[in-house]
Coordinates of C-alpha atoms in Angstrom, one line a residue:
M1 CA -44.9 56.6 -2.2
I2 CA -41.5 57.7 -3.7
K3 CA -42.2 56.1 -6.9
I4 CA -45.9 57.8 -7.4
L5 CA -44.2 60.9 -6.6
N6 CA -41.2 60.8 -8.7
K7 CA -44.0 59.7 -11.5
L8 CA -45.8 62.9 -10.9
V9 CA -42.7 65.2 -10.9
I10 CA -42.0 63.8 -14.1
K11 CA -45.2 64.2 -15.6
S12 CA -46.8 66.9 -14.3
G13 CA -45.0 70.0 -15.8
I14 CA -47.3 73.0 -14.3
N15 CA -47.2 71.8 -11.1
Q16 CA -43.4 70.5 -11.2
K17 CA -42.6 72.6 -8.3
F18 CA -45.5 71.5 -6.2
F19 CA -44.5 67.9 -6.3
V20 CA -41.0 68.4 -6.0
S21 CA -41.6 70.6 -2.5
L22 CA -44.0 67.3 -1.5
Y23 CA -41.1 65.0 -2.5
R24 CA -38.9 66.9 -0.2
L25 CA -41.3 67.1 2.7
Y26 CA -42.0 63.2 2.7
F27 CA -38.1 63.1 3.1
N28 CA -37.7 65.2 5.6
I29 CA -40.0 63.4 7.6
I30 CA -38.9 59.8 7.0
N31 CA -34.9 60.9 7.3
Y32 CA -36.3 62.4 11.0
I33 CA -38.0 59.0 11.5
K34 CA -35.1 56.8 10.8
Y35 CA -32.1 58.8 11.1
R36 CA -33.3 61.6 13.6
D37 CA -31.9 64.2 11.0
P38 CA -34.1 65.9 8.6
Y39 CA -31.3 66.7 6.2
M40 CA -30.4 63.4 5.1
F41 CA -29.3 62.7 1.5
R42 CA -32.7 61.6 -0.3
I43 CA -30.4 61.0 -3.7
V44 CA -26.8 59.5 -4.3
A45 CA -24.9 60.2 -7.3
I46 CA -22.2 57.8 -8.1
E47 CA -19.9 58.5 -10.7
I48 CA -19.1 55.5 -12.4
S49 CA -16.6 56.7 -15.0
S50 CA -14.7 60.3 -15.5
Y51 CA -15.0 60.7 -19.2
C52 CA -17.7 62.8 -21.3
N53 CA -17.7 63.3 -24.9
R54 CA -18.9 66.6 -25.2
K55 CA -17.2 70.5 -24.3
C56 CA -20.2 72.5 -23.5
S57 CA -19.5 75.9 -23.0
Y58 CA -21.8 76.1 -19.5
C59 CA -20.1 72.8 -18.3
P60 CA -16.6 73.2 -16.3
V61 CA -15.7 70.1 -18.7
S62 CA -15.2 72.4 -21.5
K63 CA -12.3 74.4 -19.8
E64 CA -10.4 71.6 -19.4
T65 CA -7.2 72.1 -21.5
E66 CA -5.7 68.4 -22.0
K67 CA -7.9 65.3 -22.8
I68 CA -9.9 63.8 -19.6
P69 CA -8.7 60.4 -19.1
K70 CA -11.7 57.5 -19.0
M71 CA -11.4 56.0 -15.7
F72 CA -13.7 53.7 -14.4
M73 CA -15.0 52.6 -10.9
E74 CA -14.3 49.5 -9.5
I75 CA -17.2 47.1 -9.2
D76 CA -16.1 46.0 -6.2
L77 CA -16.1 50.3 -4.8
F78 CA -19.7 50.1 -6.5
K79 CA -21.0 47.1 -4.6
K80 CA -19.4 48.6 -1.4
I81 CA -21.4 51.6 -2.0
I82 CA -24.7 49.6 -2.4
K83 CA -24.0 47.5 0.5
Q84 CA -23.5 50.5 2.9
L85 CA -26.7 51.8 1.8
Q86 CA -28.6 48.9 2.0
D87 CA -27.3 48.8 5.8
I88 CA -28.8 52.2 6.3
N89 CA -32.2 51.4 4.7
F90 CA -31.5 53.7 2.2
N91 CA -34.7 54.1 0.0
G92 CA -34.0 57.1 -2.3
S93 CA -32.7 57.9 -6.1
I94 CA -29.5 56.6 -7.5
M95 CA -28.0 58.4 -10.1
Y96 CA -24.5 57.3 -11.8
H97 CA -23.0 60.6 -13.3
F98 CA -20.8 63.3 -11.9
Y99 CA -19.8 65.5 -14.9
N100 CA -19.3 62.2 -17.1
E101 CA -21.6 60.8 -19.3
P102 CA -23.3 57.5 -17.6
L103 CA -23.9 55.8 -21.4
L104 CA -20.4 55.7 -22.1
D105 CA -19.9 53.0 -19.5
E106 CA -21.1 49.8 -21.0
R107 CA -21.7 48.2 -17.3
L108 CA -24.6 50.6 -16.7
P109 CA -27.0 48.2 -17.4
E110 CA -25.3 45.6 -14.8
F111 CA -25.0 48.3 -12.4
I112 CA -28.7 49.3 -12.7
S113 CA -29.8 45.7 -12.2
Y114 CA -27.6 45.1 -9.2
V115 CA -29.5 48.1 -7.7
D116 CA -32.7 47.1 -8.4
A117 CA -31.9 43.5 -6.7
N118 CA -30.3 44.8 -3.8
L119 CA -32.0 48.1 -3.2
P120 CA -35.4 47.2 -4.4
K121 CA -36.9 50.8 -2.8
C122 CA -34.9 52.9 -4.6
N123 CA -35.1 54.3 -7.9
S124 CA -32.3 54.0 -10.9
R125 CA -32.0 57.4 -12.7
V126 CA -30.1 58.2 -15.5
F127 CA -28.9 61.6 -16.8
T128 CA -27.5 62.2 -20.4
S129 CA -26.8 64.0 -23.6
G130 CA -28.5 61.0 -25.4
D131 CA -25.7 60.7 -28.0
F132 CA -25.2 57.2 -27.7
L133 CA -28.9 56.2 -26.5
T134 CA -30.3 53.4 -29.0
P135 CA -33.2 51.2 -28.4
H136 CA -31.1 48.2 -27.6
L137 CA -29.8 50.1 -25.1
A138 CA -33.0 51.6 -24.1
D139 CA -34.4 48.2 -23.7
S140 CA -31.2 46.7 -21.7
L141 CA -31.3 49.8 -19.3
F142 CA -35.1 49.5 -18.7
N143 CA -35.2 45.9 -18.5
A144 CA -32.6 46.2 -15.7
G145 CA -34.5 48.2 -13.3
L146 CA -34.3 51.7 -14.9
H147 CA -37.2 53.7 -13.5
D148 CA -36.6 57.0 -15.7
M149 CA -34.1 58.9 -18.0
V150 CA -33.4 62.8 -17.9
I151 CA -32.1 63.8 -21.5
T152 CA -30.4 66.6 -21.7
D153 CA -30.8 68.6 -25.5
H154 CA -27.8 70.8 -25.8
N155 CA -29.2 71.7 -29.6
L156 CA -29.8 75.2 -30.3
K157 CA -32.5 74.3 -32.5
P158 CA -35.3 72.4 -30.5
G159 CA -36.4 68.7 -31.9
R160 CA -33.6 67.2 -33.2
V161 CA -33.2 64.9 -30.2
E162 CA -37.1 63.7 -30.1
K163 CA -36.7 63.1 -33.8
R164 CA -33.6 61.0 -33.4
I165 CA -34.8 58.6 -30.7
A166 CA -38.7 59.1 -31.8
P167 CA -38.7 54.8 -31.7
I168 CA -37.4 55.0 -28.1
L169 CA -40.3 57.8 -26.9
D170 CA -42.6 55.9 -28.4
K171 CA -42.0 52.9 -26.5
Y172 CA -40.5 54.4 -23.5
G173 CA -42.1 57.9 -23.3
D174 CA -43.3 58.0 -20.1
K175 CA -40.0 57.1 -18.3
I176 CA -38.1 59.8 -20.7
S177 CA -38.4 63.5 -19.9
I178 CA -36.3 65.9 -22.3
N179 CA -34.3 69.1 -20.2
R180 CA -33.4 71.8 -23.0
L181 CA -31.0 73.6 -21.3
Y182 CA -31.4 76.9 -23.6
D183 CA -35.0 77.1 -22.5
R184 CA -34.0 78.2 -19.1
P185 CA -30.9 80.0 -17.1
I186 CA -28.2 77.3 -16.0
L187 CA -26.2 77.3 -12.8
N188 CA -22.3 78.5 -12.7
R189 CA -21.0 75.3 -11.2
G190 CA -19.6 77.2 -8.1
G191 CA -17.9 79.9 -10.5
A192 CA -16.2 76.8 -12.4
V193 CA -17.8 78.5 -15.7
E194 CA -19.1 82.1 -16.4
V195 CA -22.8 81.8 -17.8
A196 CA -24.2 85.2 -19.0
D197 CA -27.9 83.8 -17.8
L198 CA -27.5 82.9 -14.1
E199 CA -29.9 81.3 -12.4
K200 CA -30.4 82.5 -9.2
N201 CA -31.9 81.4 -5.6
K202 CA -34.2 83.3 -4.2
K203 CA -34.5 81.4 -0.9
G204 CA -31.5 82.5 -0.3
N205 CA -30.1 79.0 0.8
C206 CA -28.9 75.3 -0.4
T207 CA -30.9 72.1 -0.7
V208 CA -28.5 70.5 -3.0
V209 CA -25.7 70.2 0.0
Y210 CA -27.6 68.0 1.6
E211 CA -30.0 66.4 -0.8
E212 CA -27.2 64.6 -3.0
L213 CA -24.6 63.0 -1.9
N214 CA -21.5 63.0 -4.4
I215 CA -19.3 60.3 -4.7
T216 CA -16.5 59.9 -7.2
Y217 CA -14.9 56.9 -9.3
T218 CA -12.6 56.8 -6.6
G219 CA -15.0 56.7 -3.9
D220 CA -14.4 60.1 -2.5
V221 CA -17.3 61.8 -0.8
L222 CA -17.5 65.5 -2.0
L223 CA -19.4 68.7 -0.7
C224 CA -22.0 69.2 -3.6
S225 CA -22.3 68.5 -7.2
S226 CA -21.0 72.1 -7.6
D227 CA -17.5 70.9 -6.6
Y228 CA -16.2 70.2 -9.9
H229 CA -12.7 70.6 -9.1
R230 CA -13.2 68.1 -5.9
S231 CA -11.5 70.6 -3.8
K232 CA -14.1 69.6 -0.7
V233 CA -13.5 65.9 0.1
Y234 CA -14.9 64.6 3.3
G235 CA -13.8 61.0 3.5
N236 CA -13.6 57.8 1.3
I237 CA -15.9 54.7 1.1
N238 CA -13.0 52.4 0.7
E239 CA -12.0 53.7 3.9
K240 CA -14.9 54.8 6.0
N241 CA -18.9 53.9 5.8
I242 CA -21.4 56.3 4.6
L243 CA -23.0 57.6 7.6
D244 CA -19.5 58.1 9.7
I245 CA -18.2 60.3 6.6
Y246 CA -21.5 62.2 6.3
N247 CA -21.4 62.9 10.2
N248 CA -17.7 64.2 10.0
D249 CA -18.0 67.4 11.8
D250 CA -16.4 69.3 9.1
Y251 CA -19.2 68.2 6.7
V252 CA -21.8 68.7 9.1
K253 CA -20.8 72.1 10.2
A254 CA -20.5 73.0 6.6
R255 CA -23.9 71.9 5.6
K256 CA -25.7 73.6 8.7
S257 CA -24.0 76.9 7.5
I258 CA -25.2 76.3 3.8
I259 CA -28.4 75.2 4.7
S260 CA -29.2 78.4 7.1
G261 CA -28.0 80.7 3.8
E262 CA -24.4 81.3 5.0
P263 CA -21.8 80.6 2.3
Y264 CA -19.3 78.4 4.4
Y265 CA -16.5 77.7 1.4
D266 CA -15.3 79.8 -1.5
I267 CA -17.2 78.1 -4.0
C268 CA -20.5 78.7 -2.2
V269 CA -19.7 82.6 -2.6
D270 CA -19.0 82.3 -6.1
C271 CA -21.9 79.8 -6.4
N272 CA -24.9 81.4 -8.0
Y273 CA -27.5 79.4 -6.2
F274 CA -26.6 82.0 -3.1
Q275 CA -26.9 85.1 -5.5

């Protein structure tokens, strides 16, 4: 069911919002049955490394005055995360980024293969600029078990990415989607960056805070993907298991408040997802 819905979301285009809503509803029901909590994460974003080669103006990385060091998650920590997800029968999506470029980590095919072997019901998804994508690397990723790839086109002029990776699209076009940021409003990442055309959440609440669990390369569990500065840490995978961290009193209070539409932290107040 999950893989079918994922394919529909990727291919649908016009009806994408409908299928995303269906996807969320499905997970809310499953999570209530499994955990007695409909607001369990359905995505785990693992920061396998810390570095990004780009300095996009709408990304907090562009604000860094010093060069970001290339730090990598320890393989043992990655395996510990997967083991803990296995223990709770997690069957959502696994992603390999925070504000890093995942294709810069040569171990990515190995990580995807490990997830495929140990969490066969999960979908590995890669979000990338595509700068380092080659036919050989694409083969390695999809042969390892990659479910789909989202390439963000950062170019002012459309079509450059498609032209450069045309042979890859010919082979894996049904598994690759290209997202043009210049075609739509973008997020301000909890106020970390200023953007001219803010994407506003008309519902007045936030789904990211419970749909996606973000784990840094050191094992810290963060509030959400907009917490670029890693200011809200609820625990570390090296010290506690995922469920204990997720059920941390402060984390639960923050999620309940944010889900109900009440900003809990300053970064929530500043985030255009609440405006």
